[in-house]
Amino acid sequence: MQANITYPYIFGTSVPGPSHIRNAIPCQDSFAHETISNFGIIAVSDGLGSAKNSDIGAEIAVRSTIRRAKEILEKKILEFDDKKIFDDIISFVRAELEFKANELQCSLNELACTIIIVIIHNDNISVAHIGDGSVVARKNKNLILISGPGESEYINEVTPLTIIEWKTSLRFYKDSEIDSIAVFTDGCQEAIIQKNEKDLIPYDGFFNPLFSYAHKIFNNIKMGEKDIKDFLESQRMNEISEDDKTLVVAILGNDND
Amino acid sequence: MENIDMQDIDALINEEREKSKIDTEDINSSEKFKVDILAPHEQHIATVLLLDTSVSMSGDKISELIKGLRTFKEEAMKDRSVQKRAEFAIVTFDSSVEVVQDFAPIENIEIPIFKPKGDMTCMGHAIIKAIDMVNERKKIYRDRGISYYRPWIFMITDGEPNDMWPNGEEKDVELWTEVIKKVHEGNSEDKNVGKKFAFFTVGVEGANMKVLTLIAPPNRVPIKLSPDKWKEMFLWLVSSQSTASQHKPGEQISTEDPTDPKKGWGKFSI
């Protein structure tokens, strides 16, 4: 017997990496989420280490994503065409970043950050992605890497949404029959994504228990947030990456377990 | 010479994976939250030390080089990041090109006693060899799913090449053209042909800095080593490798200025 659960429900957290704590650098990861009836919106952003104000950039990116997405979905400003919606949201986010850059009297590059936007509708997801980080989903009990960190040979290279030619770096994906998703920044990647020559594979030892857990805690999201925070701050996670870490989980519907 | 071959690396990775399966207490914060994560997979940075061992290096220069390399090893062994992530190879060039040390972690590097020999300085062939080596190493990393940073080629010479030249005999010009194209393109930031490696050129006393300036990438001009600054140069190399191997996504490699009047070890040759 399944209790009366409202889907989607979303929870997650960002934690600063140990190197940032040591050097008194603010956490450059940011995330935000919102649910509007049976829609869910998730925004995750990772400020670039090389950009002076990227913590501010990442925060503006996620906040303005949610604000604009809410406007579009609530007031039905645009017809429901995922690509048009994402183009509109990212243009809005960039305008907000430019406004902030003017205010701070810095260049847009100093606010450089990545962006992952996920729109959930029933068991469908649409994803827009610039830069690294990843989205993993579970579909009919199979784990799928919906969007990976993008093509970059070296580990310290990434494309931010602040570049002029951002449209050429925007990746877009959609899928359906999804029961769970996880959105995370690159600080988590080495611990939970396996690599071989050609592919990146979500590590089932991590994602299956994570999603099963997330399905069970629908009535205690606060505990979920705390458990994820403890996990991201654990010594073993810090040994794998000194970087900031963000992990957001969304449950779209019954997992039929 | 002791090298870790890829079988050893695979065995090491498996061993770490096994360990990780047992030790999950730390990451599982509550009774219900029970997940497993992958074993640490260190990112790698490959560096070729490309060293001139022609006869002109005899005497003080070669002994300073050996002493400097020993300091380099000692200091690198103290740096966790360099120890775990950096791999070094040593290639010498004189009348021939020799890989005296294939890529290995610093603890497995043996500093050889170089004996300068030969009346040739096969710098052109040595550079091609170093470029091939970093490309092959990157392929090994890719095949094994190891993330990596842009590799380094660090060349030290007290002379000029005599296996290649911008004019004269056809074979010399051919090699010159090939080397210049590969070095300049590979070190460039061009997203199609560049970003293959970072190429550093150091000229010690006696080096033809004019020719080295033509060989070195335009965006990374050669540095003339100041007298008695061998140790400082190798210490800089350790700290730069440490910085380079800890960079986060999006960060530019910013090393200390080697030409800093107080802490530096050389001067730009322009």
Coordinates of C-alpha atoms in Angstrom, one line a residue:
Chain A
M1 CA 0.0 0.0 0.0
Q2 CA 1.5 3.3 -1.1
A3 CA 0.8 6.3 1.1
N4 CA -0.6 9.4 -0.5
I5 CA 2.5 11.0 -1.9
T6 CA 2.7 14.3 -3.9
Y7 CA 5.1 13.9 -6.8
P8 CA 7.6 15.3 -7.7
Y9 CA 9.5 15.9 -4.5
I10 CA 13.0 17.2 -4.6
F11 CA 15.8 17.5 -2.0
G12 CA 19.5 18.1 -2.0
T13 CA 22.4 20.1 -0.7
S14 CA 25.7 21.9 -1.5
V15 CA 28.8 21.7 0.6
P16 CA 32.1 23.5 0.3
G17 CA 35.1 21.4 -0.6
P18 CA 37.9 21.0 2.0
S19 CA 40.3 23.1 -0.1
H20 CA 37.8 25.9 -0.1
I21 CA 37.3 25.6 3.6
R22 CA 41.1 25.7 4.2
N23 CA 41.6 28.7 2.0
A24 CA 38.5 30.6 3.2
I25 CA 37.0 30.5 -0.3
P26 CA 33.2 30.5 -0.4
C27 CA 31.3 27.5 -1.8
Q28 CA 31.1 28.1 -5.5
D29 CA 28.3 25.5 -6.0
S30 CA 24.7 26.6 -5.9
F31 CA 21.4 24.9 -6.3
A32 CA 17.7 25.7 -6.2
H33 CA 14.4 23.9 -6.8
E34 CA 10.7 24.4 -6.9
T35 CA 7.6 22.5 -7.5
I36 CA 4.5 24.0 -9.2
S37 CA 1.6 21.5 -9.2
N38 CA 3.0 18.5 -11.1
F39 CA 6.0 20.4 -12.5
G40 CA 9.4 20.4 -10.8
I41 CA 12.3 22.6 -11.6
I42 CA 15.9 22.0 -10.6
A43 CA 18.8 24.4 -11.2
V44 CA 22.4 23.5 -10.3
S45 CA 25.4 25.7 -11.0
D46 CA 29.2 25.4 -10.3
G47 CA 31.2 28.6 -10.3
L48 CA 34.5 28.3 -12.0
G49 CA 37.6 28.3 -9.8
S50 CA 39.3 30.8 -12.1
A51 CA 36.5 33.4 -11.8
K52 CA 36.7 35.8 -8.9
N53 CA 33.0 36.2 -8.2
S54 CA 31.8 32.8 -9.5
D55 CA 30.1 32.0 -6.2
I56 CA 27.9 35.0 -6.8
G57 CA 27.5 34.0 -10.4
A58 CA 26.4 30.5 -9.5
E59 CA 23.9 31.8 -7.0
I60 CA 22.3 34.3 -9.4
A61 CA 22.2 31.6 -12.1
V62 CA 20.1 29.2 -10.0
R63 CA 17.9 31.8 -8.4
S64 CA 17.1 33.5 -11.7
T65 CA 16.5 30.1 -13.4
I66 CA 13.8 29.2 -10.9
R67 CA 12.3 32.7 -11.0
R68 CA 12.0 32.7 -14.8
A69 CA 10.9 29.1 -15.0
K70 CA 8.1 29.8 -12.5
E71 CA 6.9 32.8 -14.4
I72 CA 6.8 30.8 -17.6
L73 CA 5.0 27.8 -16.1
E74 CA 2.6 29.7 -13.9
K75 CA 1.6 32.5 -16.4
K76 CA 2.0 30.3 -19.4
I77 CA 4.1 33.0 -21.1
L78 CA 5.4 30.5 -23.6
E79 CA 3.8 27.5 -25.2
F80 CA 5.2 24.3 -23.7
D81 CA 8.2 23.8 -26.0
D82 CA 11.2 22.7 -24.0
K83 CA 13.8 24.2 -26.2
K84 CA 12.1 27.6 -26.4
I85 CA 11.7 27.6 -22.6
F86 CA 15.3 26.8 -22.0
D87 CA 16.5 29.4 -24.5
D88 CA 14.3 32.0 -22.8
I89 CA 15.5 31.0 -19.3
I90 CA 19.2 31.0 -20.1
S91 CA 18.9 34.4 -21.9
F92 CA 17.2 35.7 -18.8
V93 CA 19.9 34.3 -16.6
R94 CA 22.6 35.8 -18.7
A95 CA 20.9 39.2 -18.6
E96 CA 20.7 38.9 -14.8
L97 CA 24.4 38.0 -14.7
E98 CA 25.3 41.0 -16.9
F99 CA 23.3 43.3 -14.6
K100 CA 25.2 42.0 -11.6
A101 CA 28.5 42.4 -13.4
N102 CA 27.7 46.0 -14.1
E103 CA 26.7 46.5 -10.5
L104 CA 30.0 44.9 -9.3
Q105 CA 31.9 46.7 -12.1
C106 CA 33.5 43.5 -13.1
S107 CA 33.5 41.5 -16.4
L108 CA 30.9 38.8 -17.1
N109 CA 33.7 36.3 -17.0
E110 CA 34.3 37.0 -13.4
L111 CA 30.8 35.5 -12.7
A112 CA 31.6 32.4 -14.9
C113 CA 29.6 29.3 -13.9
T114 CA 28.0 26.2 -15.4
I115 CA 24.3 25.5 -15.4
I116 CA 22.1 22.4 -15.4
I117 CA 18.4 23.0 -15.6
V118 CA 15.9 20.1 -15.3
I119 CA 12.2 20.5 -15.8
I120 CA 10.1 17.6 -14.6
H121 CA 6.5 17.0 -15.7
N122 CA 4.9 13.8 -14.4
D123 CA 7.4 11.1 -15.4
N124 CA 9.0 13.2 -18.2
I125 CA 12.2 15.2 -17.9
S126 CA 13.8 17.9 -20.1
V127 CA 17.4 18.9 -19.4
A128 CA 19.4 21.9 -20.6
H129 CA 23.1 21.8 -19.7
I130 CA 26.2 24.0 -20.2
G131 CA 29.5 22.9 -18.7
D132 CA 30.3 20.0 -16.5
G133 CA 28.3 18.1 -13.8
S134 CA 25.8 15.4 -14.7
V135 CA 22.2 14.2 -14.6
V136 CA 21.5 10.5 -13.9
A137 CA 18.0 9.0 -14.2
R138 CA 16.3 5.7 -13.5
K139 CA 14.0 4.4 -16.1
N140 CA 12.3 1.0 -15.9
K141 CA 14.9 0.0 -13.3
N142 CA 17.8 1.0 -15.5
L143 CA 20.3 3.7 -14.7
I144 CA 20.9 6.2 -17.5
L145 CA 23.4 9.0 -17.8
I146 CA 21.0 11.6 -19.2
S147 CA 23.6 14.4 -19.5
G148 CA 27.3 14.0 -18.8
P149 CA 30.1 16.6 -18.1
G150 CA 30.5 17.5 -21.8
E151 CA 33.5 17.0 -24.0
S152 CA 36.8 18.3 -22.6
E153 CA 40.1 16.4 -22.7
Y154 CA 41.6 17.8 -19.5
I155 CA 40.0 17.6 -16.1
N156 CA 40.5 21.4 -15.4
E157 CA 38.7 22.6 -18.5
V158 CA 35.1 23.6 -18.6
T159 CA 32.8 25.8 -20.7
P160 CA 30.7 28.3 -18.7
L161 CA 27.3 29.8 -19.6
T162 CA 28.9 33.3 -19.6
I163 CA 30.7 32.7 -22.9
I164 CA 29.3 34.7 -25.9
E165 CA 28.8 31.5 -28.0
W166 CA 26.8 29.8 -25.2
K167 CA 24.2 28.4 -27.7
T168 CA 26.8 26.2 -29.3
S169 CA 27.7 24.7 -25.9
L170 CA 24.1 24.1 -24.8
R171 CA 23.1 20.5 -24.7
F172 CA 19.5 19.5 -24.6
Y173 CA 17.9 16.2 -23.6
K174 CA 14.5 14.7 -22.9
D175 CA 13.3 11.4 -21.7
S176 CA 10.2 9.8 -20.2
E177 CA 9.1 7.0 -17.9
I178 CA 11.5 8.2 -15.3
D179 CA 11.0 7.4 -11.6
S180 CA 14.1 9.1 -10.1
I181 CA 16.8 11.5 -11.0
A182 CA 20.0 12.8 -9.5
V183 CA 21.7 16.1 -10.5
F184 CA 25.2 16.8 -9.3
T185 CA 28.3 18.9 -9.8
D186 CA 31.7 17.6 -10.9
G187 CA 33.0 17.4 -7.3
C188 CA 30.9 14.2 -6.9
Q189 CA 31.7 12.7 -10.3
E190 CA 34.7 10.6 -9.6
A191 CA 33.0 8.9 -6.7
I192 CA 29.8 7.9 -8.5
I193 CA 30.4 7.7 -12.2
Q194 CA 32.5 4.9 -13.7
K195 CA 34.6 5.5 -16.7
N196 CA 35.9 3.4 -19.5
E197 CA 37.5 4.3 -22.8
K198 CA 34.2 5.4 -24.4
D199 CA 31.6 5.7 -21.8
L200 CA 30.6 7.2 -18.5
I201 CA 28.4 4.8 -16.5
P202 CA 26.4 5.7 -13.4
Y203 CA 27.7 3.5 -10.5
D204 CA 24.8 1.2 -9.5
G205 CA 26.3 0.6 -6.1
F206 CA 25.6 4.3 -5.4
F207 CA 22.5 5.3 -7.4
N208 CA 20.2 2.3 -6.8
P209 CA 20.5 2.5 -3.0
L210 CA 20.2 6.3 -3.2
F211 CA 17.0 6.2 -5.2
S212 CA 15.5 3.5 -3.1
Y213 CA 16.3 5.5 0.0
A214 CA 14.8 8.7 -1.6
H215 CA 11.6 6.9 -2.4
K216 CA 11.2 5.9 1.2
I217 CA 11.7 9.3 2.8
F218 CA 8.9 11.2 1.1
N219 CA 7.6 12.2 4.5
N220 CA 11.0 13.3 5.9
I221 CA 12.8 15.5 3.3
K222 CA 14.8 17.2 6.1
M223 CA 16.4 13.9 7.0
G224 CA 17.2 13.3 3.4
E225 CA 18.9 16.7 3.2
K226 CA 20.9 16.0 6.3
D227 CA 21.9 12.5 5.2
I228 CA 23.1 13.8 1.8
K229 CA 25.0 16.6 3.5
D230 CA 26.8 14.1 5.9
F231 CA 27.5 11.9 2.9
L232 CA 29.0 14.8 0.8
E233 CA 31.1 16.0 3.8
S234 CA 32.4 12.5 4.6
Q235 CA 36.1 11.9 4.7
R236 CA 35.9 9.4 1.9
M237 CA 34.2 11.9 -0.4
N238 CA 36.7 14.5 0.5
E239 CA 39.5 12.1 -0.3
I240 CA 38.1 11.7 -3.8
S241 CA 37.6 15.4 -4.5
E242 CA 38.7 18.5 -2.7
D243 CA 36.1 20.5 -4.8
D244 CA 32.7 21.8 -3.7
K245 CA 29.9 19.2 -4.0
T246 CA 26.2 19.4 -4.8
L247 CA 23.8 16.5 -5.1
V248 CA 20.0 17.0 -5.7
V249 CA 17.6 14.1 -5.9
A250 CA 14.1 14.2 -7.4
I251 CA 11.5 11.5 -7.2
L252 CA 9.0 11.6 -10.0
G253 CA 6.7 8.8 -9.2
N254 CA 6.3 5.3 -7.8
D255 CA 9.3 3.1 -8.4
N256 CA 7.1 -0.1 -8.5
D257 CA 9.5 -1.9 -6.1
Chain B
M1 CA 65.0 0.8 -13.7
E2 CA 61.8 0.2 -11.9
N3 CA 58.6 1.0 -13.7
I4 CA 55.0 0.4 -12.8
D5 CA 53.4 -1.3 -15.8
M6 CA 49.8 -1.1 -16.6
Q7 CA 49.1 -4.6 -15.1
D8 CA 50.3 -3.2 -11.8
I9 CA 48.0 -0.2 -12.1
D10 CA 45.0 -2.4 -12.8
A11 CA 45.9 -4.6 -9.8
L12 CA 46.1 -1.5 -7.7
I13 CA 42.8 -0.2 -8.9
N14 CA 41.1 -3.5 -8.1
E15 CA 42.6 -3.7 -4.7
E16 CA 41.4 -0.2 -3.9
R17 CA 37.9 -1.1 -5.2
E18 CA 37.8 -4.1 -2.9
K19 CA 38.8 -2.0 0.1
S20 CA 36.2 0.6 -0.7
K21 CA 33.4 -2.0 -0.6
I22 CA 34.2 -2.9 3.0
D23 CA 34.7 0.6 4.3
T24 CA 31.3 2.3 3.9
E25 CA 30.6 3.2 7.5
D26 CA 32.0 6.7 7.0
I27 CA 29.7 7.7 4.1
N28 CA 26.5 6.1 5.4
S29 CA 25.2 8.7 7.7
S30 CA 21.9 7.1 8.8
E31 CA 20.5 3.6 9.1
K32 CA 18.5 4.0 5.9
F33 CA 21.1 5.8 3.9
K34 CA 23.4 3.0 2.7
V35 CA 25.3 3.7 -0.5
D36 CA 28.7 2.6 -1.9
I37 CA 31.1 4.8 -3.8
L38 CA 34.0 4.1 -6.2
A39 CA 37.6 4.0 -4.9
P40 CA 39.7 7.2 -5.3
H41 CA 40.9 7.5 -8.8
E42 CA 43.7 10.0 -8.9
Q43 CA 43.9 12.3 -11.8
H44 CA 47.2 12.2 -13.6
I45 CA 49.7 14.6 -15.0
A46 CA 52.5 13.4 -17.2
T47 CA 55.7 15.3 -17.5
V48 CA 58.7 14.6 -19.7
L49 CA 62.1 16.0 -18.6
L50 CA 63.9 16.5 -21.8
L51 CA 67.6 16.8 -21.0
D52 CA 70.6 17.8 -23.1
T53 CA 73.5 15.4 -22.3
S54 CA 75.8 16.4 -25.2
V55 CA 79.5 16.9 -24.4
S56 CA 79.1 20.6 -23.9
M57 CA 77.2 19.8 -20.7
S58 CA 80.4 18.1 -19.2
G59 CA 81.7 19.3 -15.9
D60 CA 79.8 21.6 -13.6
K61 CA 76.7 21.7 -15.7
I62 CA 76.0 18.0 -15.7
S63 CA 76.8 17.6 -12.0
E64 CA 74.4 20.5 -11.2
L65 CA 71.8 18.9 -13.3
I66 CA 72.1 15.5 -11.5
K67 CA 72.2 17.3 -8.1
G68 CA 69.1 19.4 -9.1
L69 CA 67.2 16.2 -10.2
R70 CA 68.0 14.6 -6.8
T71 CA 66.6 17.6 -5.0
F72 CA 63.7 17.5 -7.3
K73 CA 63.0 13.9 -6.3
E74 CA 63.4 14.6 -2.6
E75 CA 61.1 17.5 -2.6
A76 CA 58.5 15.9 -4.9
M77 CA 58.4 12.9 -2.5
K78 CA 57.2 15.3 0.2
D79 CA 54.2 16.6 -1.8
R80 CA 51.2 14.3 -1.6
S81 CA 49.6 15.6 -4.8
V82 CA 52.8 15.2 -6.9
Q83 CA 53.4 11.8 -5.3
K84 CA 50.0 10.5 -6.2
R85 CA 49.2 12.3 -9.4
A86 CA 52.4 13.1 -11.3
E87 CA 54.2 10.8 -13.6
F88 CA 57.7 11.6 -14.9
A89 CA 59.8 10.4 -17.8
I90 CA 63.4 11.3 -18.5
V91 CA 64.6 11.6 -22.1
T92 CA 68.2 12.6 -22.9
F93 CA 69.5 13.8 -26.2
D94 CA 73.1 14.0 -27.5
S95 CA 74.2 12.1 -30.6
S96 CA 71.1 9.9 -30.0
V97 CA 67.8 10.2 -28.2
E98 CA 67.4 7.9 -25.2
V99 CA 64.4 7.2 -22.9
V100 CA 66.3 6.6 -19.8
Q101 CA 63.2 6.6 -17.7
D102 CA 59.7 5.8 -18.9
F103 CA 56.7 7.4 -17.2
A104 CA 56.5 6.4 -13.5
P105 CA 55.5 8.0 -10.2
I106 CA 58.2 10.0 -8.6
E107 CA 59.0 7.3 -5.9
N108 CA 60.0 4.9 -8.8
I109 CA 62.2 7.4 -10.6
E110 CA 65.9 6.7 -10.4
I111 CA 68.1 9.6 -11.1
P112 CA 70.8 8.4 -13.5
I113 CA 74.4 9.5 -13.6
F114 CA 74.5 11.1 -17.0
K115 CA 77.7 10.9 -18.9
P116 CA 77.8 13.6 -21.6
K117 CA 78.8 12.1 -24.9
G118 CA 78.6 12.7 -28.7
D119 CA 79.3 15.7 -30.8
M120 CA 75.7 16.0 -31.9
T121 CA 72.7 17.6 -30.2
C122 CA 69.7 15.8 -31.6
M123 CA 67.2 18.2 -30.1
G124 CA 64.7 17.9 -33.0
H125 CA 64.3 14.2 -32.7
A126 CA 64.2 14.4 -28.9
I127 CA 61.3 16.9 -29.1
I128 CA 59.4 14.6 -31.5
K129 CA 60.0 11.7 -29.1
A130 CA 58.7 13.6 -26.1
I131 CA 55.6 14.7 -28.0
D132 CA 54.9 11.1 -29.0
M133 CA 55.4 9.9 -25.4
V134 CA 52.9 12.4 -23.9
N135 CA 50.3 11.5 -26.6
E136 CA 50.7 7.8 -25.9
R137 CA 50.5 8.4 -22.2
K138 CA 47.2 10.3 -22.6
K139 CA 45.8 7.4 -24.7
I140 CA 46.7 5.0 -21.8
Y141 CA 44.9 7.3 -19.4
R142 CA 41.9 7.5 -21.6
D143 CA 41.8 3.7 -22.2
R144 CA 41.8 3.2 -18.4
G145 CA 39.2 5.9 -17.7
I146 CA 41.8 8.0 -15.8
S147 CA 41.1 11.8 -15.8
Y148 CA 44.2 13.8 -16.6
Y149 CA 45.6 17.3 -16.8
R150 CA 47.5 18.8 -19.8
P151 CA 51.0 17.2 -19.8
W152 CA 54.2 19.1 -19.6
I153 CA 57.4 18.8 -21.6
F154 CA 60.3 20.5 -19.8
M155 CA 63.5 20.9 -21.9
I156 CA 66.9 21.9 -20.6
T157 CA 69.7 22.6 -23.0
D158 CA 73.0 24.4 -23.1
G159 CA 73.3 24.6 -26.9
E160 CA 71.3 24.5 -30.1
P161 CA 70.1 21.7 -32.3
N162 CA 72.2 20.3 -35.0
D163 CA 69.8 17.7 -36.3
M164 CA 67.5 20.5 -37.6
W165 CA 67.8 24.0 -38.9
P166 CA 65.6 26.6 -40.5
N167 CA 67.7 26.6 -43.7
G168 CA 70.4 24.5 -45.4
E169 CA 70.1 20.8 -46.0
E170 CA 66.7 19.5 -46.9
K171 CA 66.5 16.9 -44.1
D172 CA 67.4 19.6 -41.5
V173 CA 64.8 22.0 -42.8
E174 CA 62.2 19.3 -43.0
L175 CA 62.7 18.3 -39.3
W176 CA 62.8 21.9 -38.3
T177 CA 59.5 22.6 -39.9
E178 CA 57.9 19.5 -38.4
V179 CA 59.2 20.3 -34.9
I180 CA 58.2 24.0 -34.9
K181 CA 54.7 23.2 -36.2
K182 CA 54.2 20.5 -33.6
V183 CA 55.6 22.5 -30.7
H184 CA 53.8 25.7 -31.5
E185 CA 50.5 24.1 -32.4
G186 CA 50.6 21.6 -29.5
N187 CA 51.3 24.3 -26.9
S188 CA 48.8 26.8 -28.4
E189 CA 45.3 27.4 -27.0
D190 CA 43.7 26.7 -30.4
K191 CA 40.8 24.4 -29.7
N192 CA 41.3 22.3 -32.8
V193 CA 45.0 21.7 -33.0
G194 CA 46.3 23.0 -29.7
K195 CA 46.2 22.3 -26.0
K196 CA 48.1 19.0 -26.4
F197 CA 50.8 19.8 -23.9
A198 CA 52.7 22.7 -22.2
F199 CA 56.2 23.1 -23.6
F200 CA 58.8 24.8 -21.4
T201 CA 62.3 25.7 -22.7
V202 CA 65.2 26.4 -20.4
G203 CA 68.6 27.5 -21.7
V204 CA 71.6 27.2 -19.4
E205 CA 75.0 28.9 -19.9
G206 CA 76.1 28.5 -23.5
A207 CA 72.7 28.1 -24.9
N208 CA 71.8 29.8 -28.2
M209 CA 68.9 31.7 -26.9
K210 CA 68.1 33.2 -30.3
V211 CA 67.5 29.8 -31.8
L212 CA 65.7 28.5 -28.7
T213 CA 63.3 31.5 -29.0
L214 CA 62.4 30.3 -32.5
I215 CA 61.8 26.7 -31.2
A216 CA 59.9 27.6 -28.1
P217 CA 56.2 28.4 -28.4
P218 CA 55.5 32.1 -29.0
N219 CA 53.2 32.1 -25.9
R220 CA 55.8 30.4 -23.7
V221 CA 59.2 32.1 -24.4
P222 CA 62.4 30.3 -23.2
I223 CA 63.9 31.1 -19.9
K224 CA 67.7 31.7 -19.4
L225 CA 68.8 30.0 -16.2
S226 CA 70.6 32.4 -13.9
P227 CA 74.0 31.2 -12.6
D228 CA 73.8 28.9 -9.6
K229 CA 70.0 28.7 -9.7
W230 CA 69.7 25.0 -10.6
K231 CA 68.2 24.1 -7.3
E232 CA 65.7 27.0 -7.4
M233 CA 64.6 25.8 -10.9
F234 CA 63.9 22.3 -9.7
L235 CA 62.1 23.5 -6.6
W236 CA 59.9 25.6 -8.9
L237 CA 59.2 22.6 -11.0
V238 CA 58.0 20.6 -7.9
S239 CA 55.8 23.5 -6.7
S240 CA 54.4 24.0 -10.3
Q241 CA 53.6 20.3 -10.6
S242 CA 51.9 20.4 -7.2
T243 CA 49.8 23.4 -8.3
A244 CA 49.1 21.9 -11.7
S245 CA 48.0 18.6 -10.3
Q246 CA 45.5 20.2 -7.9
H247 CA 43.6 22.5 -10.3
K248 CA 39.9 22.4 -10.2
P249 CA 37.7 22.6 -13.3
G250 CA 38.0 26.0 -15.0
E251 CA 41.1 27.1 -13.2
Q252 CA 44.0 28.3 -15.3
I253 CA 47.4 26.9 -14.4
S254 CA 49.1 29.7 -12.6
T255 CA 52.6 28.9 -11.5
E256 CA 55.0 31.2 -9.6
D257 CA 56.9 33.6 -11.8
P258 CA 60.3 31.9 -12.6
T259 CA 61.7 35.4 -13.4
D260 CA 60.7 37.0 -10.1
P261 CA 63.9 39.0 -9.1
K262 CA 63.8 37.6 -5.5
K263 CA 62.4 34.1 -5.7
G264 CA 62.9 33.3 -9.4
W265 CA 65.7 31.4 -11.2
G266 CA 66.0 32.9 -14.6
K267 CA 65.2 35.6 -17.1
F268 CA 62.9 35.6 -20.1
S269 CA 64.8 35.6 -23.3
I270 CA 63.0 37.7 -25.9

